[in-house]
Coordinates of C-alpha atoms in Angstrom, one line a residue:
X450 CA 6.9 -13.3 14.5
X451 CA 5.9 -16.9 15.2
X452 CA 6.7 -19.7 12.9
X453 CA 3.0 -20.2 12.2
X454 CA 2.6 -16.5 11.3
X455 CA 5.7 -16.7 9.1
X456 CA 4.1 -19.7 7.3
X457 CA 0.8 -17.8 6.8
X458 CA 2.6 -14.8 5.4
X459 CA 4.6 -16.9 3.0
X460 CA 1.4 -18.6 1.7
X461 CA -0.2 -15.2 1.0
X462 CA 3.0 -13.3 0.2
X463 CA 1.9 -10.5 2.5
X464 CA -0.3 -7.4 1.9
X465 CA 0.6 -7.1 -1.8
X466 CA -1.2 -10.3 -2.8
X467 CA -4.3 -9.2 -0.9
X468 CA -4.2 -5.8 -2.4
X469 CA -3.8 -7.0 -6.0
X470 CA -6.5 -9.7 -5.6
X471 CA -9.0 -7.3 -4.1
X472 CA -8.2 -4.5 -6.5
X473 CA -8.8 -6.9 -9.5
X474 CA -12.1 -8.0 -8.0
X475 CA -13.2 -4.5 -7.3
X476 CA -12.4 -3.2 -10.8
X477 CA -14.0 -6.3 -12.4
X478 CA -17.1 -5.7 -10.2
X479 CA -16.7 -9.2 -8.8
X480 CA -16.8 -7.3 -5.5
X481 CA -19.8 -5.1 -5.9
X482 CA -20.1 -1.4 -4.9
X483 CA -21.1 -1.2 -1.2
X484 CA -20.1 -4.7 -0.4
X485 CA -18.7 -5.2 3.1
X486 CA -15.0 -6.1 3.4
X487 CA -14.6 -7.8 6.8
X488 CA -11.0 -8.0 8.0
X489 CA -11.5 -11.3 9.8
X490 CA -13.2 -12.9 6.9
X491 CA -10.5 -11.7 4.5
X492 CA -7.7 -12.8 6.9
X493 CA -9.3 -16.3 6.9
X494 CA -9.7 -16.3 3.1
X495 CA -6.0 -15.4 2.5
X496 CA -4.8 -17.5 5.3
X497 CA -2.9 -14.7 7.1
X498 CA -3.1 -12.3 10.0
X499 CA -5.2 -9.2 9.9
X500 CA -2.2 -6.8 9.7
X501 CA -1.4 -7.4 6.0
X502 CA -5.2 -7.3 5.2
X503 CA -5.5 -4.0 6.9
X504 CA -2.5 -2.7 5.0
X505 CA -4.1 -3.8 1.7
X506 CA -7.3 -2.0 2.6
X507 CA -5.4 1.2 3.5
X508 CA -3.8 1.2 0.1
X509 CA -7.1 0.5 -1.7
X510 CA -8.6 3.4 0.3
X511 CA -5.8 5.6 -1.0
X512 CA -7.0 4.8 -4.6
X513 CA -10.6 5.5 -3.5
X514 CA -11.7 1.9 -4.2
X515 CA -12.8 1.2 -0.7
X516 CA -14.3 3.4 2.0
X517 CA -14.0 3.2 5.8
X518 CA -17.3 4.1 7.5
X519 CA -17.8 5.9 10.8
X520 CA -18.2 2.5 12.6
X521 CA -14.7 1.6 11.2
X522 CA -16.1 -1.1 8.9
X523 CA -14.8 -1.1 5.3
X524 CA -16.9 -1.4 2.1
X525 CA -16.2 -1.3 -1.6
X526 CA -16.6 2.3 -2.7
X527 CA -20.0 2.9 -4.2
X528 CA -20.3 4.1 -7.8
X529 CA -21.9 7.5 -7.2
X530 CA -24.4 7.8 -10.1
X531 CA -25.7 11.1 -8.8
X532 CA -22.3 12.7 -9.2
X533 CA -21.6 11.1 -12.6
X534 CA -22.3 14.3 -14.6
X535 CA -19.8 16.2 -12.5
X536 CA -17.3 13.4 -13.0
X537 CA -17.7 13.5 -16.7
X538 CA -17.3 17.3 -16.7
X539 CA -14.0 17.0 -15.0
X540 CA -12.9 14.1 -17.2
X541 CA -13.7 16.0 -20.3
X542 CA -11.6 19.0 -19.3
X543 CA -8.7 16.9 -18.3
X544 CA -8.9 14.7 -21.4
X545 CA -9.1 17.6 -23.8
X546 CA -6.3 19.6 -22.1
X547 CA -3.8 16.7 -22.0
X548 CA -4.6 15.6 -25.5
X549 CA -4.2 19.2 -26.8
X550 CA -0.9 19.6 -25.1
X551 CA 0.3 16.3 -26.5
X552 CA -0.4 17.5 -30.0
X553 CA 1.6 20.6 -29.4
X554 CA 4.6 19.2 -27.5
X555 CA 4.9 15.5 -28.4
X556 CA 8.3 14.1 -29.4
X557 CA 9.1 11.1 -31.6
X558 CA 9.7 9.0 -28.5
X559 CA 6.2 10.1 -27.2
X560 CA 4.6 9.1 -30.4
X561 CA 6.2 5.6 -30.3
X562 CA 5.1 5.2 -26.6
X563 CA 1.5 6.2 -27.5
X564 CA 1.4 3.9 -30.5
X565 CA 2.7 1.0 -28.4
X566 CA 0.0 1.5 -25.8
X567 CA -2.6 1.7 -28.5
X568 CA -1.4 -1.7 -29.9
X569 CA -1.7 -3.2 -26.4
X570 CA -5.2 -1.8 -26.1
X571 CA -6.2 -3.3 -29.5
X572 CA -4.9 -6.7 -28.3
X573 CA -7.0 -6.4 -25.1
X574 CA -10.1 -5.5 -27.1
X575 CA -9.6 -8.6 -29.3
X576 CA -9.4 -10.7 -26.2
X577 CA -12.6 -9.2 -24.8
X578 CA -11.1 -9.0 -21.3
X579 CA -12.7 -5.9 -19.8
X580 CA -10.2 -5.6 -17.0
X581 CA -7.2 -5.7 -19.4
X582 CA -9.0 -3.3 -21.7
X583 CA -9.6 -0.9 -18.8
X584 CA -5.9 -1.0 -17.7
X585 CA -4.7 -0.7 -21.3
X586 CA -7.0 2.2 -21.9
X587 CA -5.6 4.0 -18.9
X588 CA -2.0 3.4 -20.1
X589 CA -2.9 4.8 -23.5
X590 CA -4.3 8.0 -22.2
X591 CA -1.5 8.4 -19.7
X592 CA 1.0 8.0 -22.5
X593 CA -0.8 11.0 -24.1
X594 CA -0.7 12.9 -20.8
X595 CA 3.1 12.3 -20.5
X596 CA 3.5 13.7 -24.0
X597 CA 1.7 16.9 -22.8
X598 CA 4.6 17.6 -20.4
X599 CA 2.4 19.0 -17.6
X600 CA 2.8 16.8 -14.5
X601 CA -0.1 18.6 -12.6
X602 CA -2.6 18.0 -15.4
X603 CA -1.4 14.4 -15.9
X604 CA -1.7 13.6 -12.2
X605 CA -5.3 15.0 -12.1
X606 CA -6.1 13.1 -15.2
X607 CA -4.7 9.8 -13.8
X608 CA -6.8 10.2 -10.7
X609 CA -10.0 10.6 -12.8
X610 CA -9.1 7.6 -14.9
X611 CA -8.6 5.5 -11.8
X612 CA -11.9 6.6 -10.4
X613 CA -13.7 5.8 -13.6
X614 CA -12.3 2.3 -14.2
X615 CA -15.3 0.5 -12.9
X616 CA -17.7 2.7 -14.9
X617 CA -15.5 2.0 -17.9
X618 CA -16.0 -1.7 -17.3
X619 CA -19.7 -1.2 -17.7
X620 CA -19.1 0.9 -20.8
X621 CA -17.1 -1.9 -22.4
X622 CA -19.9 -4.4 -21.6
X623 CA -22.4 -2.1 -23.3
X624 CA -20.2 -1.7 -26.4
X625 CA -19.6 -5.5 -26.6
X626 CA -23.4 -6.2 -26.4
X627 CA -24.2 -3.6 -29.0
X628 CA -21.3 -4.8 -31.3
X629 CA -19.8 -1.3 -31.3
X630 CA -16.5 -2.2 -29.8
X631 CA -14.7 -1.0 -33.0
X632 CA -15.4 2.6 -31.8
X633 CA -12.8 2.1 -29.1
X634 CA -9.9 1.4 -31.3
X635 CA -11.1 3.7 -34.1
X636 CA -11.3 6.7 -31.8
X637 CA -7.9 6.0 -30.2
X638 CA -6.3 5.7 -33.6
X639 CA -7.8 9.0 -34.7
X640 CA -6.5 10.7 -31.6
X641 CA -3.0 9.3 -32.2
X642 CA -3.0 10.6 -35.8
X643 CA -4.1 14.1 -34.7
X644 CA -1.3 14.2 -32.1
X645 CA 1.2 12.9 -34.7
X646 CA 0.1 15.6 -37.1
X647 CA 0.4 18.3 -34.4
X648 CA -3.2 19.3 -34.9
X649 CA -4.2 20.5 -31.4
X650 CA -7.7 21.6 -32.4
X651 CA -8.6 18.3 -33.9
X652 CA -7.0 16.4 -31.0
X653 CA -9.1 18.5 -28.6
X654 CA -12.3 17.8 -30.6
X655 CA -11.6 14.0 -30.7
X656 CA -10.8 13.9 -27.0
X657 CA -14.2 15.6 -26.3
X658 CA -16.0 13.2 -28.6
X659 CA -14.3 10.3 -26.8
X660 CA -15.6 11.5 -23.5
X661 CA -19.1 12.0 -24.8
X662 CA -19.1 8.5 -26.2
X663 CA -18.2 7.1 -22.8
X664 CA -20.8 9.3 -21.1
X665 CA -23.7 8.4 -23.5
X666 CA -23.0 4.7 -23.4
X667 CA -22.6 4.5 -19.6
X668 CA -25.9 6.4 -19.2
X669 CA -27.6 4.0 -21.6
X670 CA -26.2 1.0 -19.7
X671 CA -27.5 2.3 -16.4
X672 CA -31.0 3.1 -17.8
X673 CA -31.2 -0.4 -19.3
X674 CA -30.0 -2.3 -16.3
X675 CA -31.1 -0.3 -13.2
X676 CA -34.1 1.5 -11.9
X677 CA -33.2 4.8 -10.5
X678 CA -34.8 8.2 -9.8
X679 CA -31.4 9.9 -10.1
X680 CA -31.2 12.2 -13.1
X681 CA -28.3 11.2 -15.4
X682 CA -28.7 14.1 -17.7
X683 CA -25.3 15.6 -18.4
X684 CA -24.5 19.2 -18.2
X685 CA -23.6 20.8 -21.5
X686 CA -19.8 20.7 -21.8
X687 CA -17.9 23.7 -23.1
X688 CA -17.3 23.4 -26.8

């Protein structure tokens, strides 16, 4: 590698800085769904060669945050409104199963971990930073999944949470505007207490209600802010 290339890599600290910056901008919707991500432009922006930029895009594609088209150009992954009801259906099942298992199998160490993540989420809510709220929300639910002791269900759940982070960002914006942000911490606290009490049925019920709240608010946000012919009517979830 030439001295000039070495200098460029040092300035940008390689693919990781590109990945972290683009991931943050995608999740915060600074880079909008469908936006073109040109390798040459990104290389110029980050003052480095195309190789680390390409590596960053590959990793983002692995998280389904970017999509490579047939012409080999890369765009920010669209938010597929048409498939939202299917997404919520899967999220509901994963959320309920992991939360139910947590109520049945949690240890004292698990409870401490869940409570710690909930405190971190409350701090993020008070700061009104949607990106931090989204990440803290994910960590709270993954602490619950870990307490459920089923790695397969936890992995499926994590993938769904990752896919939904941008939609969650809009959900937070809606709650902030309607002054209903208290629902976020209240529902998390209720889930924690049900898990602590070992009440699997209540934990299941609360997890389902938590999904429905996200679903309803996201739909309301989309109807208020976008004109679309796509039906957002959810399928009736199993009770």
